[in-house]
Short mmCIF file of C-alpha atoms in Angstrom, two decimals:
data_model
loop_
_atom_site.label_atom_id
_atom_site.label_comp_id
_atom_site.label_asym_id
_atom_site.label_seq_id
_atom_site.Cartn_x
_atom_site.Cartn_y
_atom_site.Cartn_z
CA MET A 1 -19.25 46.36 -24.55
CA SER A 2 -19.09 45.62 -28.26
CA GLN A 3 -22.08 43.67 -29.49
CA SER A 4 -20.12 41.67 -32.08
CA THR A 5 -18.38 38.47 -31.15
CA THR A 6 -14.64 37.96 -30.95
CA LEU A 7 -12.53 34.94 -31.69
CA PRO A 8 -11.75 32.81 -28.63
CA ARG A 9 -9.06 34.38 -26.48
CA ARG A 10 -5.83 32.50 -25.99
CA VAL A 11 -3.66 32.30 -22.90
CA PRO A 12 -0.57 34.30 -23.90
CA GLN A 13 2.89 32.78 -23.78
CA ALA A 14 5.75 34.40 -21.88
CA PRO A 15 6.83 37.86 -23.09
CA PRO A 16 9.59 37.94 -25.71
CA GLU A 17 13.13 38.46 -24.47
CA VAL A 18 14.44 42.01 -24.28
CA ARG A 19 17.81 41.87 -26.04
CA GLU A 20 19.76 43.46 -28.87
CA PRO A 21 18.16 41.94 -31.97
CA ALA A 22 20.42 39.84 -34.21
CA HIS A 23 19.32 41.48 -37.46
CA ALA A 24 20.53 40.25 -40.86
CA PRO A 25 21.12 41.96 -44.24
CA VAL A 26 17.75 42.40 -45.97
CA ALA A 27 18.33 45.06 -48.64
CA HIS A 28 21.14 46.40 -50.81
CA VAL A 29 21.48 49.91 -52.21
CA VAL A 30 23.26 49.37 -55.55
CA ARG A 31 24.73 52.32 -57.44
CA GLY A 32 26.56 51.72 -60.72
CA GLY A 33 26.99 48.01 -60.06
CA ILE A 34 28.44 48.45 -56.56
CA VAL A 35 26.69 47.85 -53.24
CA GLU A 36 26.74 51.33 -51.78
CA GLY A 37 24.67 50.59 -48.70
CA VAL A 38 23.21 47.67 -46.75
CA HIS A 39 20.04 47.71 -44.68
CA HIS A 40 19.78 45.10 -41.94
CA GLY A 41 16.54 43.92 -40.44
CA SER A 42 14.31 40.98 -39.61
CA VAL A 43 11.58 39.34 -41.67
CA VAL A 44 9.08 36.57 -40.97
CA VAL A 45 6.74 34.86 -43.42
CA LEU A 46 3.91 32.75 -42.01
CA ALA A 47 2.21 29.93 -43.90
CA ALA A 48 -1.59 29.62 -43.90
CA ASP A 49 -1.42 27.17 -40.98
CA GLY A 50 0.53 29.70 -38.88
CA SER A 51 3.88 27.96 -39.15
CA VAL A 52 7.01 29.92 -40.03
CA ALA A 53 7.67 29.44 -43.76
CA PHE A 54 10.65 31.80 -43.86
CA GLN A 55 12.63 33.92 -41.46
CA THR A 56 15.77 35.98 -41.40
CA GLY A 57 17.22 38.12 -38.65
CA ASP A 58 15.69 37.97 -35.19
CA ILE A 59 11.91 37.52 -35.19
CA GLU A 60 11.60 36.63 -31.49
CA ALA A 61 13.31 39.57 -29.75
CA ALA A 62 11.09 42.19 -28.13
CA PHE A 63 10.57 45.27 -30.27
CA TYR A 64 8.13 48.16 -30.59
CA PRO A 65 5.67 47.76 -33.50
CA ARG A 66 4.91 51.48 -33.55
CA SER A 67 1.86 52.25 -35.72
CA ALA A 68 1.80 48.75 -37.20
CA LEU A 69 0.06 47.86 -33.92
CA LYS A 70 -2.91 50.14 -34.64
CA PRO A 71 -5.15 47.42 -36.17
CA VAL A 72 -4.72 45.41 -32.95
CA GLN A 73 -5.45 48.49 -30.85
CA ALA A 74 -8.58 49.09 -32.94
CA VAL A 75 -9.80 45.58 -32.08
CA GLY A 76 -9.05 46.35 -28.43
CA LEU A 77 -11.22 49.46 -28.63
CA LEU A 78 -14.13 47.46 -30.05
CA ARG A 79 -13.74 44.90 -27.30
CA ALA A 80 -13.63 47.70 -24.74
CA GLY A 81 -16.94 49.17 -25.94
CA LEU A 82 -16.30 51.44 -28.93
CA PRO A 83 -19.76 52.06 -30.42
CA PRO A 84 -20.41 50.95 -34.01
CA LEU A 85 -18.76 53.16 -36.63
CA ASP A 86 -19.10 53.13 -40.40
CA ASP A 87 -16.27 51.55 -42.39
CA GLU A 88 -14.51 54.82 -43.23
CA ALA A 89 -14.40 55.85 -39.58
CA MET A 90 -13.32 52.39 -38.46
CA ALA A 91 -10.49 52.47 -40.98
CA LEU A 92 -9.36 55.83 -39.56
CA VAL A 93 -9.22 54.31 -36.07
CA ALA A 94 -6.44 52.02 -37.38
CA ALA A 95 -4.78 54.77 -39.42
CA SER A 96 -1.58 56.72 -39.70
CA HIS A 97 -3.36 59.19 -41.91
CA SER A 98 -1.91 61.87 -44.16
CA GLY A 99 -3.97 64.72 -42.75
CA GLU A 100 -6.22 65.11 -45.78
CA GLU A 101 -9.52 66.90 -45.25
CA ARG A 102 -11.45 63.61 -45.31
CA HIS A 103 -9.22 62.32 -42.51
CA LEU A 104 -9.75 65.44 -40.39
CA ALA A 105 -13.50 65.47 -41.06
CA THR A 106 -13.85 61.83 -40.02
CA ALA A 107 -11.87 62.36 -36.83
CA ARG A 108 -14.10 65.35 -36.01
CA ARG A 109 -17.15 63.18 -36.64
CA ILE A 110 -15.93 60.56 -34.17
CA LEU A 111 -15.34 63.27 -31.57
CA THR A 112 -18.77 64.80 -32.21
CA THR A 113 -20.37 61.40 -31.59
CA ALA A 114 -18.77 61.51 -28.15
CA GLY A 115 -19.88 65.10 -27.57
CA LEU A 116 -16.25 66.18 -27.61
CA THR A 117 -13.94 68.45 -29.64
CA GLU A 118 -10.33 68.57 -30.74
CA ASP A 119 -9.50 70.24 -27.42
CA ASP A 120 -10.19 66.93 -25.66
CA LEU A 121 -7.50 65.09 -27.63
CA ARG A 122 -4.25 64.38 -25.81
CA ASN A 123 -2.09 63.33 -28.75
CA VAL A 124 0.89 65.50 -29.66
CA PRO A 125 0.14 68.40 -32.06
CA ASP A 126 1.82 67.95 -35.43
CA LEU A 127 1.69 68.97 -39.07
CA PRO A 128 -0.03 66.61 -41.54
CA TYR A 129 2.06 63.51 -42.31
CA GLY A 130 1.41 63.54 -46.07
CA SER A 131 4.07 65.65 -47.78
CA ALA A 132 1.74 67.34 -50.28
CA VAL A 133 -0.85 68.04 -47.60
CA ARG A 134 1.83 69.34 -45.26
CA ASP A 135 3.22 71.72 -47.89
CA GLU A 136 -0.26 73.03 -48.61
CA TRP A 137 -0.95 73.36 -44.87
CA ILE A 138 2.23 75.39 -44.33
CA GLY A 139 1.43 77.51 -47.38
CA ARG A 140 -1.81 78.49 -45.70
CA GLY A 141 0.12 79.60 -42.64
CA LEU A 142 -1.22 76.78 -40.46
CA GLY A 143 0.76 75.20 -37.65
CA PRO A 144 0.71 71.85 -35.82
CA THR A 145 -2.63 70.66 -34.43
CA ARG A 146 -3.81 67.57 -32.61
CA LEU A 147 -6.37 66.81 -35.31
CA ALA A 148 -3.77 66.96 -38.12
CA GLN A 149 -1.43 64.56 -36.29
CA ASN A 150 -1.54 61.16 -38.00
CA CYS A 151 -2.91 59.26 -34.98
CA SER A 152 -5.91 61.50 -34.32
CA GLY A 153 -8.41 58.88 -35.50
CA LYS A 154 -7.17 56.39 -32.92
CA HIS A 155 -7.22 59.02 -30.18
CA ALA A 156 -10.71 60.18 -31.10
CA ALA A 157 -11.91 56.57 -30.85
CA MET A 158 -10.17 56.15 -27.50
CA LEU A 159 -12.08 59.16 -26.18
CA LEU A 160 -15.38 57.88 -27.61
CA THR A 161 -14.82 54.50 -25.98
CA ALA A 162 -13.95 56.05 -22.62
CA ARG A 163 -17.00 58.35 -22.78
CA THR A 164 -19.24 55.38 -23.66
CA ARG A 165 -17.94 53.33 -20.74
CA GLY A 166 -18.11 56.22 -18.27
CA TRP A 167 -14.35 56.20 -17.77
CA PRO A 168 -12.30 59.37 -17.06
CA LEU A 169 -11.27 61.29 -20.16
CA ALA A 170 -8.41 63.49 -19.03
CA ASP A 171 -6.03 60.58 -18.34
CA TYR A 172 -7.13 58.18 -21.09
CA LEU A 173 -3.46 57.74 -22.16
CA ASP A 174 -2.29 56.55 -18.74
CA PRO A 175 -1.16 52.89 -19.05
CA GLY A 176 -3.16 52.16 -15.90
CA HIS A 177 -6.39 53.60 -17.32
CA PRO A 178 -9.04 50.88 -17.82
CA LEU A 179 -9.13 51.67 -21.54
CA GLN A 180 -5.42 50.98 -21.91
CA THR A 181 -5.53 47.81 -19.81
CA GLU A 182 -8.29 46.52 -22.11
CA ILE A 183 -6.16 47.29 -25.16
CA ALA A 184 -3.12 45.63 -23.57
CA ALA A 185 -5.17 42.47 -22.96
CA THR A 186 -6.12 42.42 -26.64
CA VAL A 187 -2.48 42.85 -27.68
CA GLU A 188 -1.54 39.82 -25.59
CA ASP A 189 -4.47 37.81 -26.91
CA LEU A 190 -3.92 38.47 -30.61
CA THR A 191 -0.11 38.22 -30.54
CA GLY A 192 -0.26 35.14 -28.33
CA GLN A 193 2.42 36.44 -26.00
CA GLY A 194 2.88 38.64 -22.97
CA ILE A 195 3.94 42.26 -23.30
CA ALA A 196 7.66 42.70 -22.64
CA ARG A 197 7.73 46.43 -21.97
CA VAL A 198 5.38 49.42 -22.03
CA THR A 199 6.59 52.84 -23.16
CA VAL A 200 5.12 55.94 -24.83
CA ASP A 201 4.61 56.11 -28.59
CA GLY A 202 5.32 59.28 -30.58
CA CYS A 203 1.67 60.36 -30.32
CA GLY A 204 1.62 59.94 -26.55
CA ALA A 205 -0.33 56.66 -26.35
CA PRO A 206 1.02 53.60 -24.53
CA LEU A 207 3.16 51.39 -26.79
CA PHE A 208 3.56 47.69 -26.12
CA ALA A 209 6.66 45.64 -26.91
CA VAL A 210 6.03 42.24 -28.49
CA SER A 211 8.03 40.22 -31.02
CA LEU A 212 7.88 40.53 -34.81
CA HIS A 213 6.62 36.95 -34.88
CA GLY A 214 3.85 37.80 -32.44
CA LEU A 215 2.83 40.93 -34.34
CA THR A 216 2.63 38.94 -37.58
CA ARG A 217 0.49 36.29 -35.87
CA ALA A 218 -1.89 39.06 -34.86
CA ALA A 219 -2.05 40.34 -38.45
CA ALA A 220 -2.91 36.84 -39.67
CA ARG A 221 -5.60 36.53 -37.04
CA LEU A 222 -7.27 39.73 -38.21
CA ALA A 223 -6.96 38.77 -41.86
CA THR A 224 -8.67 35.40 -41.35
CA ALA A 225 -11.38 36.59 -38.96
CA ALA A 226 -15.06 36.02 -39.68
CA PRO A 227 -17.08 39.11 -40.69
CA GLY A 228 -19.12 39.19 -37.47
CA THR A 229 -16.12 39.43 -35.17
CA ASP A 230 -14.37 42.54 -33.91
CA GLU A 231 -11.23 41.34 -35.71
CA GLY A 232 -13.18 40.91 -38.94
CA ARG A 233 -14.79 44.33 -38.57
CA VAL A 234 -11.42 46.05 -38.43
CA ALA A 235 -9.98 43.99 -41.29
CA HIS A 236 -12.97 44.69 -43.54
CA ALA A 237 -12.80 48.45 -42.94
CA MET A 238 -9.06 48.56 -43.64
CA ARG A 239 -9.42 46.58 -46.87
CA GLN A 240 -12.33 48.68 -48.10
CA HIS A 241 -10.72 52.04 -47.33
CA PRO A 242 -6.91 51.78 -47.52
CA GLU A 243 -6.63 55.49 -48.30
CA MET A 244 -8.29 56.22 -44.96
CA VAL A 245 -5.73 53.99 -43.25
CA SER A 246 -2.89 55.92 -44.92
CA GLY A 247 -3.54 58.50 -47.62
CA SER A 248 -3.78 59.21 -51.33
CA GLY A 249 -0.79 57.82 -53.19
CA ARG A 250 0.80 56.22 -50.10
CA ASP A 251 2.58 52.94 -50.85
CA VAL A 252 0.55 50.88 -48.38
CA ALA A 253 -2.74 51.98 -49.93
CA ARG A 254 -1.43 51.16 -53.40
CA LEU A 255 -0.27 47.73 -52.22
CA VAL A 256 -3.67 46.90 -50.74
CA ARG A 257 -5.35 47.95 -53.98
CA ALA A 258 -2.93 45.79 -56.00
CA VAL A 259 -3.21 42.56 -53.97
CA PRO A 260 -6.81 41.34 -53.54
CA GLY A 261 -7.84 40.77 -49.94
CA LEU A 262 -4.60 42.09 -48.46
CA LEU A 263 -4.56 43.62 -44.97
CA ALA A 264 -1.55 45.90 -44.46
CA LYS A 265 -0.26 48.51 -42.03
CA ASP A 266 3.05 50.33 -41.78
CA GLY A 267 4.73 51.86 -38.76
CA PHE A 268 7.56 54.25 -38.03
CA GLU A 269 11.08 52.86 -37.69
CA GLY A 270 10.70 50.59 -40.71
CA VAL A 271 7.89 48.29 -39.55
CA GLN A 272 5.37 46.67 -41.90
CA ILE A 273 2.77 43.91 -41.60
CA ALA A 274 0.74 42.40 -44.43
CA ALA A 275 -1.62 39.42 -44.35
CA LEU A 276 -3.75 37.54 -46.86
CA PRO A 277 -7.26 36.18 -46.22
CA ASP A 278 -6.01 32.58 -45.90
CA GLY A 279 -3.59 33.46 -43.08
CA ARG A 280 -0.36 33.83 -45.03
CA ALA A 281 1.34 36.84 -43.52
CA VAL A 282 4.59 38.79 -43.39
CA GLY A 283 6.24 40.98 -40.81
CA VAL A 284 9.14 43.34 -41.53
CA LYS A 285 11.40 45.40 -39.29
CA ILE A 286 14.20 47.49 -40.81
CA ALA A 287 16.92 47.80 -38.16
CA ASP A 288 17.93 51.39 -38.84
CA GLY A 289 14.32 52.51 -39.24
CA ALA A 290 14.85 53.52 -42.88
CA ASP A 291 11.50 53.81 -44.59
CA ARG A 292 13.05 53.48 -48.05
CA ALA A 293 13.84 49.80 -47.45
CA ARG A 294 10.46 48.88 -45.95
CA MET A 295 8.41 48.35 -49.10
CA PRO A 296 11.01 46.53 -51.29
CA VAL A 297 11.62 44.11 -48.41
CA THR A 298 7.88 43.67 -47.86
CA ALA A 299 7.36 42.95 -51.57
CA ALA A 300 10.05 40.26 -51.49
CA ALA A 301 8.44 38.70 -48.42
CA LEU A 302 5.01 38.70 -50.06
CA ALA A 303 6.52 36.98 -53.09
CA ARG A 304 7.56 34.18 -50.73
CA CYS A 305 3.89 34.03 -49.68
CA GLY A 306 3.01 33.22 -53.29
CA VAL A 307 1.83 36.66 -54.38
CA ASP A 308 2.42 37.16 -58.12
CA PRO A 309 5.81 38.89 -58.60
CA GLU A 310 4.37 40.84 -61.53
CA VAL A 311 1.81 42.38 -59.18
CA LEU A 312 4.61 43.23 -56.76
CA ALA A 313 7.01 44.60 -59.38
CA ALA A 314 6.00 48.22 -58.74
CA PHE A 315 6.93 47.82 -55.07
CA ALA A 316 10.02 45.60 -55.34
CA ALA A 317 12.65 48.26 -56.03
CA THR A 318 13.35 51.91 -55.31
CA PRO A 319 15.46 53.72 -57.93
CA VAL A 320 18.87 55.07 -56.94
CA ILE A 321 19.32 58.42 -58.69
CA GLY A 322 22.50 59.92 -60.09
CA GLY A 323 22.49 63.17 -62.05
CA GLY A 324 18.70 63.10 -62.21
CA ALA A 325 18.48 59.61 -63.75
CA PRO A 326 18.32 56.06 -62.33
CA VAL A 327 21.78 54.51 -61.91
CA GLY A 328 20.84 51.63 -59.64
CA ALA A 329 18.20 50.41 -57.22
CA LEU A 330 17.39 49.45 -53.68
CA ARG A 331 16.21 45.82 -53.61
CA ALA A 332 15.78 42.97 -51.16
CA ALA A 333 19.00 41.06 -50.57
CA GLY A 334 20.58 38.44 -48.37
CA ALA A 335 18.42 35.42 -47.57
CA LEU A 336 15.40 37.36 -48.80
CA ALA A 337 16.69 37.82 -52.36
CA PRO A 338 14.79 35.77 -54.97
CA PRO A 339 16.39 32.30 -55.20
CA ALA A 340 16.89 32.60 -58.96
CA ALA A 341 18.39 36.07 -58.84
CA ASP A 342 22.01 36.63 -59.79
CA ALA A 343 23.85 37.29 -56.53
CA ARG A 344 26.09 39.87 -58.22
CA PRO A 345 24.99 43.51 -58.10
CA THR A 346 23.73 44.94 -61.38
CA ASN A 347 22.86 48.35 -62.72
CA SER A 348 19.16 47.57 -62.69
#
């Protein structure tokens, strides 16, 4: 098992209710002074003491965190016996990487430590996630591979953990595999609630349904963890190497670089978590899964955490283009709009 200590485990509460979430408007797409589109979603902002400082939508319904759960899964792997890795490799374990050469090389290195190769991976083959890397990959005549798929770091670490513990490798993605039951226990511990449902994520790994509130609690727990804990180990690696967690130029990496001490992870279907070292944290779920609304809504939520709006300005709006020039913007709206903002749409 991991030699570092963990924070005391909590008895999880009941699983969140499985229901249709009651999402609320969280972002407007404004073109030429008219609201052209509305994104609904749910947002929670936690204060440093863990209390809910702000919420809109439905933060208690069961939902799938997608890749925003990876930092929690990384802690679960350490608890299950993942051998010590350097910070770059540990960051890749929690990554949805772009498929850059440094990402592929690090995933290979994790596999080599286990005496394994890409052929042992069971994630779904895919092209690199980063658009520039993908275009270059296709230009070279390359096709989908398991190593290029954005979750390969997590899968390589799962195999290394299973090999270290003497567990079977071929079925390491089975929800009943001891590796996955260890990860599930960590999900329940860090979110503070039972798992509502288990399904299969896009990469093929088990995916656990919790609430947005529970996921955000877990992010805060990692962000405030002491350096010697498994939680602290993951948080430190992610903060030190945000480009390993995502990729060059990715918005999450830029956000982490802009806000000192921030821990952040995105996920498919419009999910985002971000947490500060004192425990202030935000969780975002865009109802329609639109990635374009994720970062402006996250920036507005972080502003409610007290992060300097000037630091967040680069993330707070996405231009709406008409005829090759900006004619509007996508910004946070509804209850999440800045209190001093004019409620009427503008051209900015």
